[in-house]
Amino acid sequence: MYNEKRNLTMLTDLYQLTMMNGYLKHNMDDSEAVFDMFYRPLQNNSVYAVMAGLEQAIEYINNLHFGPEDIEYLRSLNLFDEQFFDYLRSFKFSGDIYAIPEGTPIFPGEPMIRVRAPIMQAQLVETALLNIINHQTLIATKASKVVYAAAGTDVLEFGLRRAQGPDAGIYGARASIIGGCVATSNVYTGQQYALPAKGTHAHSWVMSFPTELDAFRAYAEVYPSSCMLLVDTYNTLKSGVPNAITVFNELKAKGYKPVGIRLDSGDLAYLSKKSRQMLDEAGFPEAKIFVSGDMDEQTIWELRSQGAAIDVWGVGTKMITSDDLPALGGVYKLSAIIKKGVVYPKIKISENPVKMTNPGIKDVYRLYDNATGKAIADYICLSDETIDTTKPMEIFDPQATWKRMTVENFTARPLLKPIFVNGEQVYQSPDLTDIAAYHKEQMNTLWDEYKRLVRPHIYKVDLSQKLYDLKQKLLLEGNCKQQHK
């Protein structure tokens, strides 16, 4: 879509290239590496995130190559020699990538993306994959929370002017649609992804005419069948709504049905209720009340709890920037080295338990209760393991292992899907509207306890016994190495 043909190969950290050169010098270029991308627990009352950005990650992988200008720039750094440049000239991704589809709710610690490729290739793609997936997942997650708070009323994405640059505005709008927004004010995103683009007029339109009534009449004359009027430029209840009603009556006499009014300031709970009463009494019960102005999920939840008569929410700054959480915290960690077909699991050990990694080549399954259709837990296991759903299965908390439960009458669905196999794309991204519908469907499989905005219940992400034992073995070996230094 947006600049899909641009070459982002150089969108990387320098140390990826210095490590690649080092692998080449140490004759490690024939080794394969397995990396997992996952995110760590969020610090904003979220227990889940929403996978997004995969379509752009696919475009990035498909366009990977070093052009002559790239090599000339790298030569100017005086860090690399001709052997490395010869390697870069024929660079092409030839590995496997598995990923969780966009729109899927995901949880901390589980692989969102698994890359298996020659070590130099797997190393290079780290930075760009993190950049692409972290950003869109962050915004899709925020949008999902906003939409949950709106509880069935429509949310529109209005963030372009406050986004941190054009890419953030375009892809942030895309991610917001995945999270459940029904339209965007961003015309470019609407064009590129065949989405509804929505908007009315600004206060400047009203201020450009002699009176507010003149401005409303002029707008209705141009857009009689889609007339939505901004009523808070001067005085919402004394002039804005009465003038809107006057124009709506004039439209009605001509056979048109007004869309509604927009509020952008003031006490939105009080103003919306009074406006609703005025519109109903004037004979316009179907006219919608649209609000905007620094909305987020908390504000929406509070307004709804106060009985605000609001039909549509325009959310901008706090969603497009993920105001309460500036970064997702997704990471990309080595989990295995493969030499001559032999897999050597790898683990990162840290004094901070949250920074320890899970070793080996892994798969992720979501377990569903057949009786309710609701998700029970996610289950991370080694890729050579299978799950027998015909028998009861015990799962346990990998941190507090005494917390155990037996799962019966359940279905296990793999979350990681093949995206690239031997460097060839085998997955076709769905249309954005289909991804949004899939997200809504998947969110309905989660109990509300996991989605509530304040102190949500923690969703279970468990390890198989075999993976847990491997992790403990490597931790013990790591500690022994430290003691013998």
CSV table of N, CA, C and O in Angstrom, one decimal, residues 69-164:
chain,number,residue,atom,x,y,z
A,69,GLU,N,23.7,2.1,-4.0
A,69,GLU,CA,23.8,3.3,-3.2
A,69,GLU,C,23.9,2.9,-1.7
A,69,GLU,O,24.6,3.5,-0.9
A,70,ASP,N,23.3,1.7,-1.3
A,70,ASP,CA,23.4,1.2,0.1
A,70,ASP,C,24.8,0.8,0.3
A,70,ASP,O,25.4,1.1,1.4
A,71,ILE,N,25.4,0.0,-0.6
A,71,ILE,CA,26.7,-0.5,-0.4
A,71,ILE,C,27.8,0.6,-0.4
A,71,ILE,O,28.7,0.6,0.4
A,72,GLU,N,27.6,1.7,-1.2
A,72,GLU,CA,28.5,2.8,-1.2
A,72,GLU,C,28.4,3.5,0.1
A,72,GLU,O,29.5,4.0,0.6
A,73,TYR,N,27.2,3.7,0.7
A,73,TYR,CA,27.1,4.3,2.0
A,73,TYR,C,27.9,3.5,3.0
A,73,TYR,O,28.6,4.0,3.9
A,74,LEU,N,27.6,2.2,3.0
A,74,LEU,CA,28.3,1.3,4.0
A,74,LEU,C,29.8,1.3,3.9
A,74,LEU,O,30.5,1.3,4.8
A,75,ARG,N,30.3,1.4,2.6
A,75,ARG,CA,31.7,1.5,2.4
A,75,ARG,C,32.3,2.8,3.0
A,75,ARG,O,33.4,2.8,3.6
A,76,SER,N,31.5,3.9,3.0
A,76,SER,CA,32.0,5.1,3.6
A,76,SER,C,32.2,5.1,5.1
A,76,SER,O,32.8,5.9,5.7
A,77,LEU,N,31.6,4.1,5.7
A,77,LEU,CA,31.7,4.0,7.2
A,77,LEU,C,33.1,3.4,7.6
A,77,LEU,O,33.4,3.4,8.8
A,78,ASN,N,33.8,2.8,6.7
A,78,ASN,CA,35.1,2.2,6.9
A,78,ASN,C,35.1,1.1,8.0
A,78,ASN,O,35.9,1.0,8.9
A,79,LEU,N,34.0,0.3,8.0
A,79,LEU,CA,33.8,-0.8,8.9
A,79,LEU,C,33.9,-2.2,8.3
A,79,LEU,O,34.1,-3.2,8.9
A,80,PHE,N,33.7,-2.2,7.0
A,80,PHE,CA,33.5,-3.5,6.3
A,80,PHE,C,34.4,-3.6,5.1
A,80,PHE,O,34.9,-2.6,4.6
A,81,ASP,N,34.6,-4.8,4.6
A,81,ASP,CA,35.5,-5.0,3.5
A,81,ASP,C,34.7,-5.6,2.3
A,81,ASP,O,33.5,-5.8,2.4
A,82,GLU,N,35.4,-5.9,1.2
A,82,GLU,CA,34.7,-6.3,0.0
A,82,GLU,C,34.1,-7.7,0.1
A,82,GLU,O,33.1,-7.9,-0.6
A,83,GLN,N,34.6,-8.5,1.0
A,83,GLN,CA,33.9,-9.8,1.2
A,83,GLN,C,32.5,-9.6,1.7
A,83,GLN,O,31.6,-10.3,1.2
A,84,PHE,N,32.3,-8.7,2.6
A,84,PHE,CA,31.0,-8.4,3.1
A,84,PHE,C,30.1,-7.8,2.0
A,84,PHE,O,28.9,-8.1,1.9
A,85,PHE,N,30.7,-6.8,1.3
A,85,PHE,CA,29.9,-6.2,0.2
A,85,PHE,C,29.5,-7.2,-0.9
A,85,PHE,O,28.4,-7.1,-1.4
A,86,ASP,N,30.3,-8.1,-1.2
A,86,ASP,CA,30.0,-9.2,-2.1
A,86,ASP,C,28.8,-10.0,-1.6
A,86,ASP,O,27.9,-10.4,-2.4
A,87,TYR,N,28.8,-10.3,-0.3
A,87,TYR,CA,27.6,-11.0,0.3
A,87,TYR,C,26.4,-10.1,0.2
A,87,TYR,O,25.3,-10.7,-0.2
A,88,LEU,N,26.5,-8.9,0.5
A,88,LEU,CA,25.3,-8.0,0.5
A,88,LEU,C,24.7,-7.9,-0.9
A,88,LEU,O,23.5,-7.7,-1.1
A,89,ARG,N,25.5,-7.9,-2.0
A,89,ARG,CA,25.0,-7.7,-3.3
A,89,ARG,C,24.0,-8.7,-3.7
A,89,ARG,O,23.1,-8.5,-4.5
A,90,SER,N,24.2,-9.9,-3.2
A,90,SER,CA,23.2,-11.0,-3.6
A,90,SER,C,22.3,-11.4,-2.4
A,90,SER,O,21.7,-12.4,-2.4
A,91,PHE,N,22.2,-10.5,-1.5
A,91,PHE,CA,21.3,-10.7,-0.3
A,91,PHE,C,19.9,-10.9,-0.7
A,91,PHE,O,19.3,-10.1,-1.4
A,92,LYS,N,19.3,-12.0,-0.2
A,92,LYS,CA,17.8,-12.2,-0.3
A,92,LYS,C,17.4,-13.1,0.9
A,92,LYS,O,18.1,-14.0,1.2
A,93,PHE,N,16.2,-12.8,1.4
A,93,PHE,CA,15.7,-13.6,2.5
A,93,PHE,C,15.3,-15.0,2.0
A,93,PHE,O,14.5,-15.1,1.0
A,94,SER,N,15.8,-16.0,2.6
A,94,SER,CA,15.6,-17.4,2.2
A,94,SER,C,15.0,-18.3,3.3
A,94,SER,O,14.9,-19.5,3.1
A,95,GLY,N,14.6,-17.7,4.4
A,95,GLY,CA,14.2,-18.5,5.5
A,95,GLY,C,12.7,-18.6,5.7
A,95,GLY,O,11.9,-18.4,4.8
A,96,ASP,N,12.3,-19.1,6.9
A,96,ASP,CA,10.9,-19.3,7.2
A,96,ASP,C,10.5,-18.2,8.2
A,96,ASP,O,11.2,-17.9,9.2
A,97,ILE,N,9.2,-17.7,8.1
A,97,ILE,CA,8.6,-16.8,9.1
A,97,ILE,C,7.3,-17.4,9.4
A,97,ILE,O,6.4,-17.6,8.5
A,98,TYR,N,7.0,-17.5,10.6
A,98,TYR,CA,5.7,-17.9,11.1
A,98,TYR,C,5.2,-16.7,12.0
A,98,TYR,O,6.0,-16.1,12.7
A,99,ALA,N,3.9,-16.4,11.9
A,99,ALA,CA,3.4,-15.2,12.7
A,99,ALA,C,1.9,-15.5,13.0
A,99,ALA,O,1.2,-16.3,12.4
A,100,ILE,N,1.5,-14.8,14.1
A,100,ILE,CA,0.1,-14.8,14.5
A,100,ILE,C,-0.6,-13.8,13.6
A,100,ILE,O,-0.2,-12.7,13.4
A,101,PRO,N,-1.8,-14.2,13.0
A,101,PRO,CA,-2.5,-13.3,12.1
A,101,PRO,C,-2.9,-12.0,12.8
A,101,PRO,O,-3.2,-11.9,14.0
A,102,GLU,N,-3.0,-10.9,12.0
A,102,GLU,CA,-3.4,-9.6,12.4
A,102,GLU,C,-4.8,-9.7,13.0
A,102,GLU,O,-5.7,-10.4,12.5
A,103,GLY,N,-5.1,-8.9,14.0
A,103,GLY,CA,-6.4,-8.9,14.7
A,103,GLY,C,-6.5,-9.9,15.8
A,103,GLY,O,-7.5,-9.8,16.6
A,104,THR,N,-5.6,-10.8,16.0
A,104,THR,CA,-5.6,-11.8,17.1
A,104,THR,C,-5.2,-11.1,18.4
A,104,THR,O,-4.2,-10.5,18.5
A,105,PRO,N,-6.0,-11.3,19.5
A,105,PRO,CA,-5.5,-10.8,20.8
A,105,PRO,C,-4.4,-11.7,21.2
A,105,PRO,O,-4.4,-13.0,21.1
A,106,ILE,N,-3.3,-11.1,21.7
A,106,ILE,CA,-2.1,-11.9,22.1
A,106,ILE,C,-1.7,-11.5,23.5
A,106,ILE,O,-2.1,-10.4,24.0
A,107,PHE,N,-0.8,-12.2,24.1
A,107,PHE,CA,-0.4,-12.1,25.5
A,107,PHE,C,1.1,-12.1,25.7
A,107,PHE,O,1.8,-12.6,24.8
A,108,PRO,N,1.5,-11.5,26.8
A,108,PRO,CA,3.0,-11.3,27.0
A,108,PRO,C,3.7,-12.7,27.0
A,108,PRO,O,3.2,-13.7,27.5
A,109,GLY,N,4.9,-12.6,26.4
A,109,GLY,CA,5.8,-13.8,26.5
A,109,GLY,C,5.6,-14.8,25.4
A,109,GLY,O,6.5,-15.6,25.2
A,110,GLU,N,4.5,-14.8,24.6
A,110,GLU,CA,4.3,-15.8,23.6
A,110,GLU,C,4.8,-15.2,22.2
A,110,GLU,O,4.6,-14.0,21.9
A,111,PRO,N,5.4,-16.1,21.4
A,111,PRO,CA,5.9,-15.6,20.2
A,111,PRO,C,4.8,-15.1,19.2
A,111,PRO,O,3.8,-15.8,18.9
A,112,MET,N,4.9,-13.8,18.8
A,112,MET,CA,4.1,-13.2,17.8
A,112,MET,C,4.6,-13.6,16.5
A,112,MET,O,3.8,-13.8,15.5
A,113,ILE,N,5.9,-13.6,16.4
A,113,ILE,CA,6.6,-14.0,15.1
A,113,ILE,C,7.7,-14.9,15.4
A,113,ILE,O,8.4,-14.7,16.4
A,114,ARG,N,7.9,-15.9,14.6
A,114,ARG,CA,9.1,-16.8,14.7
A,114,ARG,C,9.8,-16.8,13.4
A,114,ARG,O,9.2,-17.1,12.4
A,115,VAL,N,11.1,-16.5,13.5
A,115,VAL,CA,11.9,-16.4,12.3
A,115,VAL,C,13.0,-17.5,12.4
A,115,VAL,O,13.7,-17.6,13.4
A,116,ARG,N,13.1,-18.3,11.3
A,116,ARG,CA,14.1,-19.3,11.2
A,116,ARG,C,14.8,-19.1,9.8
A,116,ARG,O,14.2,-19.2,8.8
A,117,ALA,N,16.1,-18.7,9.9
A,117,ALA,CA,16.8,-18.4,8.7
A,117,ALA,C,18.3,-18.5,8.9
A,117,ALA,O,18.7,-18.5,10.0
A,118,PRO,N,19.1,-18.4,7.8
A,118,PRO,CA,20.5,-18.3,8.0
A,118,PRO,C,20.8,-17.1,8.9
A,118,PRO,O,20.1,-16.1,8.9
A,119,ILE,N,21.7,-17.3,9.8
A,119,ILE,CA,21.9,-16.4,11.0
A,119,ILE,C,22.0,-14.9,10.6
A,119,ILE,O,21.5,-14.0,11.2
A,120,MET,N,22.7,-14.7,9.4
A,120,MET,CA,22.9,-13.3,9.0
A,120,MET,C,21.6,-12.7,8.6
A,120,MET,O,21.3,-11.5,8.8
A,121,GLN,N,20.7,-13.4,7.9
A,121,GLN,CA,19.4,-12.9,7.5
A,121,GLN,C,18.5,-12.7,8.7
A,121,GLN,O,17.8,-11.7,8.8
A,122,ALA,N,18.5,-13.7,9.6
A,122,ALA,CA,17.6,-13.6,10.8
A,122,ALA,C,18.0,-12.4,11.7
A,122,ALA,O,17.2,-11.8,12.3
A,123,GLN,N,19.3,-12.1,11.7
A,123,GLN,CA,19.8,-11.0,12.5
A,123,GLN,C,19.4,-9.7,11.9
A,123,GLN,O,18.9,-8.8,12.6
A,124,LEU,N,19.5,-9.6,10.6
A,124,LEU,CA,19.2,-8.3,9.9
A,124,LEU,C,17.8,-7.8,10.1
A,124,LEU,O,17.6,-6.6,10.4
A,125,VAL,N,16.8,-8.7,10.1
A,125,VAL,CA,15.4,-8.3,10.0
A,125,VAL,C,14.9,-7.9,11.4
A,125,VAL,O,13.8,-7.4,11.4
A,126,GLU,N,15.7,-8.0,12.4
A,126,GLU,CA,15.2,-7.7,13.8
A,126,GLU,C,14.6,-6.3,13.9
A,126,GLU,O,13.5,-6.1,14.3
A,127,THR,N,15.4,-5.3,13.5
A,127,THR,CA,15.0,-3.9,13.8
A,127,THR,C,13.8,-3.5,13.1
A,127,THR,O,12.8,-2.9,13.7
A,128,ALA,N,13.7,-3.8,11.8
A,128,ALA,CA,12.5,-3.4,11.0
A,128,ALA,C,11.3,-4.1,11.4
A,128,ALA,O,10.2,-3.5,11.5
A,129,LEU,N,11.4,-5.4,11.7
A,129,LEU,CA,10.2,-6.1,12.2
A,129,LEU,C,9.7,-5.6,13.5
A,129,LEU,O,8.5,-5.4,13.7
A,130,LEU,N,10.6,-5.2,14.4
A,130,LEU,CA,10.2,-4.6,15.7
A,130,LEU,C,9.5,-3.3,15.4
A,130,LEU,O,8.5,-2.9,16.0
A,131,ASN,N,10.1,-2.5,14.6
A,131,ASN,CA,9.6,-1.2,14.3
A,131,ASN,C,8.2,-1.3,13.7
A,131,ASN,O,7.2,-0.6,14.2
A,132,ILE,N,7.9,-2.1,12.8
A,132,ILE,CA,6.7,-2.2,12.1
A,132,ILE,C,5.6,-2.9,13.0
A,132,ILE,O,4.5,-2.3,13.1
A,133,ILE,N,5.9,-4.0,13.6
A,133,ILE,CA,4.9,-4.7,14.4
A,133,ILE,C,4.7,-4.0,15.7
A,133,ILE,O,3.5,-3.9,16.2
A,134,ASN,N,5.7,-3.5,16.4
A,134,ASN,CA,5.5,-2.8,17.7
A,134,ASN,C,4.5,-1.6,17.5
A,134,ASN,O,3.6,-1.4,18.3
A,135,HIS,N,4.7,-0.8,16.5
A,135,HIS,CA,3.9,0.4,16.3
A,135,HIS,C,2.4,0.0,16.1
A,135,HIS,O,1.5,0.5,16.8
A,136,GLN,N,2.2,-0.8,15.1
A,136,GLN,CA,0.8,-1.0,14.7
A,136,GLN,C,0.1,-1.8,15.8
A,136,GLN,O,-1.1,-1.6,16.1
A,137,THR,N,0.8,-2.8,16.4
A,137,THR,CA,0.2,-3.5,17.5
A,137,THR,C,-0.2,-2.6,18.7
A,137,THR,O,-1.2,-2.7,19.3
A,138,LEU,N,0.7,-1.6,19.0
A,138,LEU,CA,0.4,-0.7,20.0
A,138,LEU,C,-0.9,0.1,19.8
A,138,LEU,O,-1.7,0.2,20.6
A,139,ILE,N,-1.0,0.6,18.5
A,139,ILE,CA,-2.2,1.4,18.2
A,139,ILE,C,-3.4,0.6,18.1
A,139,ILE,O,-4.5,1.0,18.6
A,140,ALA,N,-3.3,-0.6,17.5
A,140,ALA,CA,-4.5,-1.5,17.5
A,140,ALA,C,-5.0,-1.9,18.8
A,140,ALA,O,-6.2,-2.0,19.1
A,141,THR,N,-4.1,-2.1,19.8
A,141,THR,CA,-4.4,-2.4,21.2
A,141,THR,C,-5.2,-1.3,21.8
A,141,THR,O,-6.2,-1.5,22.5
A,142,LYS,N,-4.7,0.0,21.6
A,142,LYS,CA,-5.3,1.1,22.2
A,142,LYS,C,-6.7,1.3,21.6
A,142,LYS,O,-7.7,1.5,22.3
A,143,ALA,N,-6.8,1.1,20.3
A,143,ALA,CA,-8.1,1.2,19.6
A,143,ALA,C,-9.1,0.2,20.1
A,143,ALA,O,-10.3,0.5,20.3
A,144,SER,N,-8.6,-1.0,20.4
A,144,SER,CA,-9.5,-2.1,20.8
A,144,SER,C,-10.1,-1.8,22.2
A,144,SER,O,-11.2,-2.0,22.5
A,145,LYS,N,-9.3,-1.1,23.1
A,145,LYS,CA,-9.7,-0.7,24.4
A,145,LYS,C,-10.8,0.4,24.3
A,145,LYS,O,-11.8,0.4,25.0
A,146,VAL,N,-10.5,1.3,23.4
A,146,VAL,CA,-11.5,2.4,23.2
A,146,VAL,C,-12.8,1.9,22.7
A,146,VAL,O,-13.9,2.3,23.1
A,147,VAL,N,-12.7,1.0,21.7
A,147,VAL,CA,-14.0,0.4,21.1
A,147,VAL,C,-14.7,-0.4,22.2
A,147,VAL,O,-15.9,-0.4,22.3
A,148,TYR,N,-14.0,-1.1,23.0
A,148,TYR,CA,-14.6,-1.9,24.1
A,148,TYR,C,-15.4,-0.9,25.0
A,148,TYR,O,-16.5,-1.2,25.4
A,149,ALA,N,-14.7,0.2,25.4
A,149,ALA,CA,-15.4,1.2,26.3
A,149,ALA,C,-16.6,1.8,25.6
A,149,ALA,O,-17.6,2.1,26.3
A,150,ALA,N,-16.6,1.9,24.3
A,150,ALA,CA,-17.8,2.5,23.6
A,150,ALA,C,-19.0,1.5,23.6
A,150,ALA,O,-20.1,2.0,23.3
A,151,ALA,N,-18.8,0.3,23.8
A,151,ALA,CA,-19.9,-0.7,24.1
A,151,ALA,C,-20.9,-0.7,23.0
A,151,ALA,O,-22.1,-0.6,23.2
A,152,GLY,N,-20.5,-0.9,21.7
A,152,GLY,CA,-21.4,-1.0,20.6
A,152,GLY,C,-21.7,0.2,19.9
A,152,GLY,O,-22.3,0.2,18.8
A,153,THR,N,-21.4,1.4,20.4
A,153,THR,CA,-21.5,2.6,19.7
A,153,THR,C,-20.3,2.8,18.8
A,153,THR,O,-19.2,2.3,19.1
A,154,ASP,N,-20.4,3.6,17.7
A,154,ASP,CA,-19.3,3.6,16.7
A,154,ASP,C,-18.2,4.5,17.2
A,154,ASP,O,-18.4,5.6,17.8
A,155,VAL,N,-17.0,4.1,16.8
A,155,VAL,CA,-15.8,4.9,17.1
A,155,VAL,C,-15.1,5.2,15.8
A,155,VAL,O,-14.9,4.3,14.9
A,156,LEU,N,-14.8,6.5,15.5
A,156,LEU,CA,-14.1,6.9,14.3
A,156,LEU,C,-12.7,7.4,14.7
A,156,LEU,O,-12.4,8.0,15.8
A,157,GLU,N,-11.7,7.1,13.9
A,157,GLU,CA,-10.3,7.5,14.1
A,157,GLU,C,-10.1,8.8,13.5
A,157,GLU,O,-10.3,9.1,12.3
A,158,PHE,N,-9.6,9.8,14.4
A,158,PHE,CA,-9.4,11.2,14.0
A,158,PHE,C,-8.0,11.7,14.3
A,158,PHE,O,-7.9,12.9,14.6
A,159,GLY,N,-7.0,10.9,14.2
A,159,GLY,CA,-5.7,11.2,14.8
A,159,GLY,C,-4.6,11.8,13.9
A,159,GLY,O,-3.5,12.1,14.3
A,160,LEU,N,-4.9,11.9,12.6
A,160,LEU,CA,-3.8,12.2,11.6
A,160,LEU,C,-3.0,13.5,12.0
A,160,LEU,O,-1.8,13.5,12.0
A,161,ARG,N,-3.7,14.5,12.4
A,161,ARG,CA,-2.9,15.8,12.7
A,161,ARG,C,-2.1,15.7,13.9
A,161,ARG,O,-1.2,16.6,14.1
A,162,ARG,N,-2.3,14.7,14.8
A,162,ARG,CA,-1.5,14.6,16.0
A,162,ARG,C,-0.6,13.4,16.0
A,162,ARG,O,0.2,13.2,16.9
A,163,ALA,N,-0.6,12.7,14.9
A,163,ALA,CA,0.3,11.5,14.8
A,163,ALA,C,1.7,12.0,14.6
A,163,ALA,O,2.0,13.1,14.2
A,164,GLN,N,2.7,11.1,15.0
A,164,GLN,CA,4.1,11.5,15.0
A,164,GLN,C,4.7,11.2,13.6
A,164,GLN,O,5.5,10.3,13.4
